[in-house]
């Protein structure tokens, strides 16, 4: 991927109901602070370090706070906010909000905003030689919540929270995906299908699945990042684990 221009799209519009409830008094999850830095600041530092040219920040809930934090941590012009007024709907609407960016002809890095991770995770995604790459962590607790990537004979054959079938490898997806311009365009089209058909409560992973499993075998490199510390923060227990376990691992440079 060296030498190729890349934009990042970060989905950061949600309220964080599972973490806080829905009374509107809490700051957005990307403003959670760890060792003095917000998640958003950590994202921006990592993106700048790997040479991403622009961060398209899809906002909704308490947008002004997010944008103020982002612009205070980034060079002028690096952050481009997009507003999703339907941020209480499913994340498919946030993905659809960025449809023009997905069609921009650029290589795209798609990111969830509520992840604390070691910077090597993002670098592994970007430095893989293939145009399209998705991450997989084989060490995870199974259940209905983790988004799973499933391989059979080395090929990606299933993706989602609920999966069925026999697989050689099953791992959790940390929420980051790298796409070529062609595949990014396909993802824009998939998001439009859900929105145009009134399925505004859908999660964006459904559109991602539609693209992943319909592409020819070998389109996506599956990069195994097992051992790199990371956590998606959805519930109070995740926040506690992030502060007590994952952050110390990151600060020590652990590969667990």
PDB file of N, CA, C and O in Angstrom, residues 164-229:
ATOM      1  N   UNK A 164     -23.532 -19.296  11.031  1.00  0.00           N
ATOM      2  CA  UNK A 164     -23.832 -20.723  11.056  1.00  0.00           C
ATOM      3  C   UNK A 164     -22.976 -21.431  10.025  1.00  0.00           C
ATOM      4  O   UNK A 164     -22.660 -20.870   8.971  1.00  0.00           O
ATOM      5  N   UNK A 165     -22.634 -22.677  10.319  1.00  0.00           N
ATOM      6  CA  UNK A 165     -21.851 -23.468   9.392  1.00  0.00           C
ATOM      7  C   UNK A 165     -20.607 -24.014  10.050  1.00  0.00           C
ATOM      8  O   UNK A 165     -20.351 -23.801  11.243  1.00  0.00           O
ATOM      9  N   UNK A 166     -19.815 -24.734   9.274  1.00  0.00           N
ATOM     10  CA  UNK A 166     -18.558 -25.304   9.748  1.00  0.00           C
ATOM     11  C   UNK A 166     -17.399 -24.502   9.157  1.00  0.00           C
ATOM     12  O   UNK A 166     -17.336 -24.315   7.948  1.00  0.00           O
ATOM     13  N   UNK A 167     -16.512 -24.072  10.046  1.00  0.00           N
ATOM     14  CA  UNK A 167     -15.413 -23.206   9.624  1.00  0.00           C
ATOM     15  C   UNK A 167     -14.104 -23.715  10.202  1.00  0.00           C
ATOM     16  O   UNK A 167     -14.077 -24.305  11.288  1.00  0.00           O
ATOM     17  N   UNK A 168     -13.018 -23.480   9.474  1.00  0.00           N
ATOM     18  CA  UNK A 168     -11.697 -23.846   9.968  1.00  0.00           C
ATOM     19  C   UNK A 168     -11.191 -22.846  11.007  1.00  0.00           C
ATOM     20  O   UNK A 168     -10.520 -23.216  11.967  1.00  0.00           O
ATOM     21  N   UNK A 169     -11.500 -21.581  10.778  1.00  0.00           N
ATOM     22  CA  UNK A 169     -11.031 -20.504  11.655  1.00  0.00           C
ATOM     23  C   UNK A 169     -12.184 -19.546  11.892  1.00  0.00           C
ATOM     24  O   UNK A 169     -12.879 -19.156  10.946  1.00  0.00           O
ATOM     25  N   UNK A 170     -12.373 -19.161  13.141  1.00  0.00           N
ATOM     26  CA  UNK A 170     -13.344 -18.125  13.494  1.00  0.00           C
ATOM     27  C   UNK A 170     -12.625 -17.118  14.390  1.00  0.00           C
ATOM     28  O   UNK A 170     -11.958 -17.492  15.350  1.00  0.00           O
ATOM     29  N   UNK A 171     -12.752 -15.852  14.068  1.00  0.00           N
ATOM     30  CA  UNK A 171     -12.154 -14.809  14.879  1.00  0.00           C
ATOM     31  C   UNK A 171     -13.058 -13.598  14.956  1.00  0.00           C
ATOM     32  O   UNK A 171     -14.062 -13.497  14.228  1.00  0.00           O
ATOM     33  N   UNK A 172     -12.704 -12.673  15.820  1.00  0.00           N
ATOM     34  CA  UNK A 172     -13.481 -11.439  15.982  1.00  0.00           C
ATOM     35  C   UNK A 172     -12.905 -10.336  15.110  1.00  0.00           C
ATOM     36  O   UNK A 172     -11.693 -10.208  14.941  1.00  0.00           O
ATOM     37  N   UNK A 173     -13.798  -9.523  14.564  1.00  0.00           N
ATOM     38  CA  UNK A 173     -13.408  -8.362  13.759  1.00  0.00           C
ATOM     39  C   UNK A 173     -13.308  -7.137  14.663  1.00  0.00           C
ATOM     40  O   UNK A 173     -14.283  -6.775  15.338  1.00  0.00           O
ATOM     41  N   UNK A 174     -12.155  -6.458  14.685  1.00  0.00           N
ATOM     42  CA  UNK A 174     -12.009  -5.277  15.548  1.00  0.00           C
ATOM     43  C   UNK A 174     -12.702  -4.013  15.042  1.00  0.00           C
ATOM     44  O   UNK A 174     -12.654  -2.986  15.714  1.00  0.00           O
ATOM     45  N   UNK A 175     -13.295  -4.066  13.852  1.00  0.00           N
ATOM     46  CA  UNK A 175     -14.036  -2.897  13.367  1.00  0.00           C
ATOM     47  C   UNK A 175     -13.311  -2.048  12.356  1.00  0.00           C
ATOM     48  O   UNK A 175     -13.770  -0.950  12.030  1.00  0.00           O
ATOM     49  N   UNK A 176     -12.182  -2.546  11.820  1.00  0.00           N
ATOM     50  CA  UNK A 176     -11.405  -1.799  10.834  1.00  0.00           C
ATOM     51  C   UNK A 176     -11.309  -2.609   9.546  1.00  0.00           C
ATOM     52  O   UNK A 176     -11.100  -3.817   9.571  1.00  0.00           O
ATOM     53  N   UNK A 177     -11.414  -1.903   8.415  1.00  0.00           N
ATOM     54  CA  UNK A 177     -11.451  -2.554   7.103  1.00  0.00           C
ATOM     55  C   UNK A 177     -10.803  -1.630   6.076  1.00  0.00           C
ATOM     56  O   UNK A 177     -11.064  -0.428   6.074  1.00  0.00           O
ATOM     57  N   UNK A 178      -9.951  -2.189   5.212  1.00  0.00           N
ATOM     58  CA  UNK A 178      -9.329  -1.404   4.142  1.00  0.00           C
ATOM     59  C   UNK A 178      -9.862  -1.864   2.799  1.00  0.00           C
ATOM     60  O   UNK A 178      -9.940  -3.070   2.538  1.00  0.00           O
ATOM     61  N   UNK A 179     -10.210  -0.889   1.935  1.00  0.00           N
ATOM     62  CA  UNK A 179     -10.897  -1.222   0.683  1.00  0.00           C
ATOM     63  C   UNK A 179     -10.280  -0.477  -0.497  1.00  0.00           C
ATOM     64  O   UNK A 179      -9.896   0.685  -0.373  1.00  0.00           O
ATOM     65  N   UNK A 180     -10.266  -1.153  -1.616  1.00  0.00           N
ATOM     66  CA  UNK A 180      -9.894  -0.519  -2.875  1.00  0.00           C
ATOM     67  C   UNK A 180     -11.025   0.390  -3.338  1.00  0.00           C
ATOM     68  O   UNK A 180     -12.166   0.293  -2.845  1.00  0.00           O
ATOM     69  N   UNK A 181     -10.778   1.280  -4.286  1.00  0.00           N
ATOM     70  CA  UNK A 181     -11.862   2.136  -4.787  1.00  0.00           C
ATOM     71  C   UNK A 181     -13.050   1.343  -5.309  1.00  0.00           C
ATOM     72  O   UNK A 181     -14.203   1.720  -5.087  1.00  0.00           O
ATOM     73  N   UNK A 182     -12.804   0.234  -5.996  1.00  0.00           N
ATOM     74  CA  UNK A 182     -13.912  -0.568  -6.539  1.00  0.00           C
ATOM     75  C   UNK A 182     -14.761  -1.167  -5.421  1.00  0.00           C
ATOM     76  O   UNK A 182     -16.004  -1.097  -5.452  1.00  0.00           O
ATOM     77  N   UNK A 183     -14.109  -1.749  -4.431  1.00  0.00           N
ATOM     78  CA  UNK A 183     -14.853  -2.369  -3.331  1.00  0.00           C
ATOM     79  C   UNK A 183     -15.537  -1.301  -2.481  1.00  0.00           C
ATOM     80  O   UNK A 183     -16.657  -1.504  -1.993  1.00  0.00           O
ATOM     81  N   UNK A 184     -14.900  -0.148  -2.309  1.00  0.00           N
ATOM     82  CA  UNK A 184     -15.533   0.940  -1.569  1.00  0.00           C
ATOM     83  C   UNK A 184     -16.824   1.389  -2.261  1.00  0.00           C
ATOM     84  O   UNK A 184     -17.833   1.662  -1.607  1.00  0.00           O
ATOM     85  N   UNK A 185     -16.795   1.452  -3.574  1.00  0.00           N
ATOM     86  CA  UNK A 185     -17.994   1.801  -4.327  1.00  0.00           C
ATOM     87  C   UNK A 185     -19.092   0.771  -4.123  1.00  0.00           C
ATOM     88  O   UNK A 185     -20.275   1.110  -3.977  1.00  0.00           O
ATOM     89  N   UNK A 186     -18.716  -0.489  -4.101  1.00  0.00           N
ATOM     90  CA  UNK A 186     -19.699  -1.546  -3.846  1.00  0.00           C
ATOM     91  C   UNK A 186     -20.315  -1.397  -2.462  1.00  0.00           C
ATOM     92  O   UNK A 186     -21.509  -1.650  -2.264  1.00  0.00           O
ATOM     93  N   UNK A 187     -19.516  -0.973  -1.490  1.00  0.00           N
ATOM     94  CA  UNK A 187     -20.045  -0.777  -0.142  1.00  0.00           C
ATOM     95  C   UNK A 187     -21.018   0.398  -0.102  1.00  0.00           C
ATOM     96  O   UNK A 187     -22.030   0.353   0.608  1.00  0.00           O
ATOM     97  N   UNK A 188     -20.743   1.448  -0.860  1.00  0.00           N
ATOM     98  CA  UNK A 188     -21.696   2.554  -0.967  1.00  0.00           C
ATOM     99  C   UNK A 188     -23.026   2.060  -1.525  1.00  0.00           C
ATOM    100  O   UNK A 188     -24.102   2.418  -1.018  1.00  0.00           O
ATOM    101  N   UNK A 189     -22.965   1.238  -2.556  1.00  0.00           N
ATOM    102  CA  UNK A 189     -24.180   0.703  -3.161  1.00  0.00           C
ATOM    103  C   UNK A 189     -24.945  -0.190  -2.178  1.00  0.00           C
ATOM    104  O   UNK A 189     -26.176  -0.140  -2.109  1.00  0.00           O
ATOM    105  N   UNK A 190     -24.205  -0.983  -1.407  1.00  0.00           N
ATOM    106  CA  UNK A 190     -24.856  -1.863  -0.433  1.00  0.00           C
ATOM    107  C   UNK A 190     -25.551  -1.049   0.652  1.00  0.00           C
ATOM    108  O   UNK A 190     -26.673  -1.380   1.074  1.00  0.00           O
ATOM    109  N   UNK A 191     -24.925   0.036   1.105  1.00  0.00           N
ATOM    110  CA  UNK A 191     -25.564   0.866   2.129  1.00  0.00           C
ATOM    111  C   UNK A 191     -26.817   1.539   1.578  1.00  0.00           C
ATOM    112  O   UNK A 191     -27.828   1.665   2.281  1.00  0.00           O
ATOM    113  N   UNK A 192     -26.772   1.948   0.315  1.00  0.00           N
ATOM    114  CA  UNK A 192     -27.939   2.568  -0.305  1.00  0.00           C
ATOM    115  C   UNK A 192     -29.107   1.601  -0.403  1.00  0.00           C
ATOM    116  O   UNK A 192     -30.271   2.004  -0.267  1.00  0.00           O
ATOM    117  N   UNK A 193     -28.823   0.337  -0.633  1.00  0.00           N
ATOM    118  CA  UNK A 193     -29.897  -0.653  -0.715  1.00  0.00           C
ATOM    119  C   UNK A 193     -30.700  -0.674   0.578  1.00  0.00           C
ATOM    120  O   UNK A 193     -31.943  -0.680   0.555  1.00  0.00           O
ATOM    121  N   UNK A 194     -30.013  -0.700   1.715  1.00  0.00           N
ATOM    122  CA  UNK A 194     -30.721  -0.752   2.996  1.00  0.00           C
ATOM    123  C   UNK A 194     -31.504   0.533   3.244  1.00  0.00           C
ATOM    124  O   UNK A 194     -32.676   0.494   3.654  1.00  0.00           O
ATOM    125  N   UNK A 195     -30.881   1.672   3.002  1.00  0.00           N
ATOM    126  CA  UNK A 195     -31.552   2.943   3.272  1.00  0.00           C
ATOM    127  C   UNK A 195     -32.729   3.149   2.324  1.00  0.00           C
ATOM    128  O   UNK A 195     -33.825   3.552   2.746  1.00  0.00           O
ATOM    129  N   UNK A 196     -32.531   2.853   1.047  1.00  0.00           N
ATOM    130  CA  UNK A 196     -33.603   3.049   0.078  1.00  0.00           C
ATOM    131  C   UNK A 196     -34.783   2.118   0.313  1.00  0.00           C
ATOM    132  O   UNK A 196     -35.907   2.408  -0.122  1.00  0.00           O
ATOM    133  N   UNK A 197     -34.538   1.011   0.992  1.00  0.00           N
ATOM    134  CA  UNK A 197     -35.610   0.072   1.312  1.00  0.00           C
ATOM    135  C   UNK A 197     -36.130   0.243   2.736  1.00  0.00           C
ATOM    136  O   UNK A 197     -36.845  -0.624   3.255  1.00  0.00           O
ATOM    137  N   UNK A 198     -35.817   1.381   3.334  1.00  0.00           N
ATOM    138  CA  UNK A 198     -36.374   1.724   4.635  1.00  0.00           C
ATOM    139  C   UNK A 198     -35.811   0.954   5.811  1.00  0.00           C
ATOM    140  O   UNK A 198     -36.367   1.009   6.910  1.00  0.00           O
ATOM    141  N   UNK A 199     -34.685   0.272   5.624  1.00  0.00           N
ATOM    142  CA  UNK A 199     -34.109  -0.535   6.702  1.00  0.00           C
ATOM    143  C   UNK A 199     -33.104   0.311   7.490  1.00  0.00           C
ATOM    144  O   UNK A 199     -31.916  -0.015   7.583  1.00  0.00           O
ATOM    145  N   UNK A 200     -33.608   1.390   8.065  1.00  0.00           N
ATOM    146  CA  UNK A 200     -32.735   2.355   8.728  1.00  0.00           C
ATOM    147  C   UNK A 200     -32.220   1.860  10.070  1.00  0.00           C
ATOM    148  O   UNK A 200     -31.280   2.446  10.623  1.00  0.00           O
ATOM    149  N   UNK A 201     -32.820   0.803  10.593  1.00  0.00           N
ATOM    150  CA  UNK A 201     -32.363   0.273  11.880  1.00  0.00           C
ATOM    151  C   UNK A 201     -31.259  -0.764  11.724  1.00  0.00           C
ATOM    152  O   UNK A 201     -30.784  -1.326  12.710  1.00  0.00           O
ATOM    153  N   UNK A 202     -30.830  -1.017  10.501  1.00  0.00           N
ATOM    154  CA  UNK A 202     -29.816  -2.040  10.259  1.00  0.00           C
ATOM    155  C   UNK A 202     -28.445  -1.584  10.740  1.00  0.00           C
ATOM    156  O   UNK A 202     -28.140  -0.387  10.796  1.00  0.00           O
ATOM    157  N   UNK A 203     -27.606  -2.560  11.076  1.00  0.00           N
ATOM    158  CA  UNK A 203     -26.220  -2.250  11.420  1.00  0.00           C
ATOM    159  C   UNK A 203     -25.389  -2.273  10.139  1.00  0.00           C
ATOM    160  O   UNK A 203     -25.696  -2.984   9.179  1.00  0.00           O
ATOM    161  N   UNK A 204     -24.308  -1.500  10.134  1.00  0.00           N
ATOM    162  CA  UNK A 204     -23.501  -1.383   8.923  1.00  0.00           C
ATOM    163  C   UNK A 204     -22.834  -2.703   8.550  1.00  0.00           C
ATOM    164  O   UNK A 204     -22.485  -2.929   7.384  1.00  0.00           O
ATOM    165  N   UNK A 205     -22.655  -3.593   9.527  1.00  0.00           N
ATOM    166  CA  UNK A 205     -22.028  -4.882   9.240  1.00  0.00           C
ATOM    167  C   UNK A 205     -22.822  -5.711   8.239  1.00  0.00           C
ATOM    168  O   UNK A 205     -22.247  -6.557   7.544  1.00  0.00           O
ATOM    169  N   UNK A 206     -24.124  -5.470   8.134  1.00  0.00           N
ATOM    170  CA  UNK A 206     -24.911  -6.207   7.143  1.00  0.00           C
ATOM    171  C   UNK A 206     -24.488  -5.840   5.724  1.00  0.00           C
ATOM    172  O   UNK A 206     -24.352  -6.709   4.854  1.00  0.00           O
ATOM    173  N   UNK A 207     -24.276  -4.549   5.479  1.00  0.00           N
ATOM    174  CA  UNK A 207     -23.808  -4.122   4.161  1.00  0.00           C
ATOM    175  C   UNK A 207     -22.394  -4.614   3.899  1.00  0.00           C
ATOM    176  O   UNK A 207     -22.056  -5.021   2.772  1.00  0.00           O
ATOM    177  N   UNK A 208     -21.556  -4.575   4.927  1.00  0.00           N
ATOM    178  CA  UNK A 208     -20.193  -5.080   4.770  1.00  0.00           C
ATOM    179  C   UNK A 208     -20.220  -6.560   4.420  1.00  0.00           C
ATOM    180  O   UNK A 208     -19.487  -7.022   3.530  1.00  0.00           O
ATOM    181  N   UNK A 209     -21.064  -7.322   5.098  1.00  0.00           N
ATOM    182  CA  UNK A 209     -21.182  -8.755   4.793  1.00  0.00           C
ATOM    183  C   UNK A 209     -21.602  -8.976   3.349  1.00  0.00           C
ATOM    184  O   UNK A 209     -21.062  -9.858   2.655  1.00  0.00           O
ATOM    185  N   UNK A 210     -22.580  -8.192   2.881  1.00  0.00           N
ATOM    186  CA  UNK A 210     -23.053  -8.354   1.503  1.00  0.00           C
ATOM    187  C   UNK A 210     -21.898  -8.240   0.514  1.00  0.00           C
ATOM    188  O   UNK A 210     -21.844  -8.976  -0.478  1.00  0.00           O
ATOM    189  N   UNK A 211     -20.989  -7.320   0.788  1.00  0.00           N
ATOM    190  CA  UNK A 211     -19.842  -7.121  -0.107  1.00  0.00           C
ATOM    191  C   UNK A 211     -18.807  -8.217   0.087  1.00  0.00           C
ATOM    192  O   UNK A 211     -18.316  -8.813  -0.882  1.00  0.00           O
ATOM    193  N   UNK A 212     -18.481  -8.513   1.338  1.00  0.00           N
ATOM    194  CA  UNK A 212     -17.414  -9.480   1.608  1.00  0.00           C
ATOM    195  C   UNK A 212     -17.688 -10.837   0.979  1.00  0.00           C
ATOM    196  O   UNK A 212     -16.823 -11.415   0.312  1.00  0.00           O
ATOM    197  N   UNK A 213     -18.892 -11.371   1.203  1.00  0.00           N
ATOM    198  CA  UNK A 213     -19.133 -12.753   0.783  1.00  0.00           C
ATOM    199  C   UNK A 213     -19.532 -12.857  -0.680  1.00  0.00           C
ATOM    200  O   UNK A 213     -19.601 -13.964  -1.215  1.00  0.00           O
ATOM    201  N   UNK A 214     -19.779 -11.737  -1.337  1.00  0.00           N
ATOM    202  CA  UNK A 214     -20.112 -11.781  -2.763  1.00  0.00           C
ATOM    203  C   UNK A 214     -18.886 -11.561  -3.648  1.00  0.00           C
ATOM    204  O   UNK A 214     -18.955 -11.770  -4.859  1.00  0.00           O
ATOM    205  N   UNK A 215     -17.779 -11.144  -3.045  1.00  0.00           N
ATOM    206  CA  UNK A 215     -16.545 -10.946  -3.811  1.00  0.00           C
ATOM    207  C   UNK A 215     -15.876 -12.296  -4.091  1.00  0.00           C
ATOM    208  O   UNK A 215     -16.012 -13.237  -3.309  1.00  0.00           O
ATOM    209  N   UNK A 216     -15.145 -12.410  -5.189  1.00  0.00           N
ATOM    210  CA  UNK A 216     -14.424 -13.662  -5.469  1.00  0.00           C
ATOM    211  C   UNK A 216     -13.445 -14.008  -4.355  1.00  0.00           C
ATOM    212  O   UNK A 216     -12.897 -13.126  -3.692  1.00  0.00           O
ATOM    213  N   UNK A 217     -13.236 -15.303  -4.148  1.00  0.00           N
ATOM    214  CA  UNK A 217     -12.288 -15.757  -3.143  1.00  0.00           C
ATOM    215  C   UNK A 217     -10.920 -15.124  -3.386  1.00  0.00           C
ATOM    216  O   UNK A 217     -10.442 -15.063  -4.523  1.00  0.00           O
ATOM    217  N   UNK A 218     -10.316 -14.641  -2.334  1.00  0.00           N
ATOM    218  CA  UNK A 218      -8.998 -14.025  -2.450  1.00  0.00           C
ATOM    219  C   UNK A 218      -9.016 -12.524  -2.606  1.00  0.00           C
ATOM    220  O   UNK A 218      -7.950 -11.881  -2.587  1.00  0.00           O
ATOM    221  N   UNK A 219     -10.209 -11.938  -2.748  1.00  0.00           N
ATOM    222  CA  UNK A 219     -10.285 -10.476  -2.871  1.00  0.00           C
ATOM    223  C   UNK A 219      -9.760  -9.803  -1.611  1.00  0.00           C
ATOM    224  O   UNK A 219      -9.057  -8.784  -1.691  1.00  0.00           O
ATOM    225  N   UNK A 220     -10.103 -10.361  -0.461  1.00  0.00           N
ATOM    226  CA  UNK A 220      -9.710  -9.765   0.815  1.00  0.00           C
ATOM    227  C   UNK A 220      -8.606 -10.575   1.476  1.00  0.00           C
ATOM    228  O   UNK A 220      -8.726 -11.781   1.637  1.00  0.00           O
ATOM    229  N   UNK A 221      -7.551  -9.897   1.836  1.00  0.00           N
ATOM    230  CA  UNK A 221      -6.560 -10.496   2.724  1.00  0.00           C
ATOM    231  C   UNK A 221      -7.130 -10.464   4.136  1.00  0.00           C
ATOM    232  O   UNK A 221      -7.670  -9.440   4.583  1.00  0.00           O
ATOM    233  N   UNK A 222      -7.047 -11.572   4.840  1.00  0.00           N
ATOM    234  CA  UNK A 222      -7.450 -11.633   6.235  1.00  0.00           C
ATOM    235  C   UNK A 222      -6.181 -11.610   7.081  1.00  0.00           C
ATOM    236  O   UNK A 222      -5.406 -12.560   7.070  1.00  0.00           O
ATOM    237  N   UNK A 223      -5.968 -10.516   7.763  1.00  0.00           N
ATOM    238  CA  UNK A 223      -4.750 -10.304   8.540  1.00  0.00           C
ATOM    239  C   UNK A 223      -5.005 -10.699   9.990  1.00  0.00           C
ATOM    240  O   UNK A 223      -5.863 -10.136  10.672  1.00  0.00           O
ATOM    241  N   UNK A 224      -4.268 -11.700  10.460  1.00  0.00           N
ATOM    242  CA  UNK A 224      -4.429 -12.214  11.821  1.00  0.00           C
ATOM    243  C   UNK A 224      -3.665 -11.312  12.789  1.00  0.00           C
ATOM    244  O   UNK A 224      -2.437 -11.225  12.736  1.00  0.00           O
ATOM    245  N   UNK A 225      -4.411 -10.627  13.673  1.00  0.00           N
ATOM    246  CA  UNK A 225      -3.774  -9.719  14.626  1.00  0.00           C
ATOM    247  C   UNK A 225      -3.909 -10.244  16.065  1.00  0.00           C
ATOM    248  O   UNK A 225      -3.798  -9.473  17.024  1.00  0.00           O
ATOM    249  N   UNK A 226      -4.110 -11.569  16.183  1.00  0.00           N
ATOM    250  CA  UNK A 226      -4.200 -12.177  17.507  1.00  0.00           C
ATOM    251  C   UNK A 226      -2.963 -11.843  18.325  1.00  0.00           C
ATOM    252  O   UNK A 226      -1.833 -12.011  17.858  1.00  0.00           O
ATOM    253  N   UNK A 227      -3.185 -11.365  19.541  1.00  0.00           N
ATOM    254  CA  UNK A 227      -2.084 -10.995  20.418  1.00  0.00           C
ATOM    255  C   UNK A 227      -1.872  -9.505  20.542  1.00  0.00           C
ATOM    256  O   UNK A 227      -1.201  -9.051  21.470  1.00  0.00           O
ATOM    257  N   UNK A 228      -2.410  -8.723  19.615  1.00  0.00           N
ATOM    258  CA  UNK A 228      -2.303  -7.268  19.714  1.00  0.00           C
ATOM    259  C   UNK A 228      -3.432  -6.758  20.616  1.00  0.00           C
ATOM    260  O   UNK A 228      -4.603  -7.067  20.381  1.00  0.00           O
ATOM    261  N   UNK A 229      -3.130  -5.976  21.643  1.00  0.00           N
ATOM    262  CA  UNK A 229      -4.184  -5.524  22.557  1.00  0.00           C
ATOM    263  C   UNK A 229      -5.178  -4.578  21.881  1.00  0.00           C
ATOM    264  O   UNK A 229      -4.777  -3.630  21.195  1.00  0.00           O
TER     265      UNK A 229
END
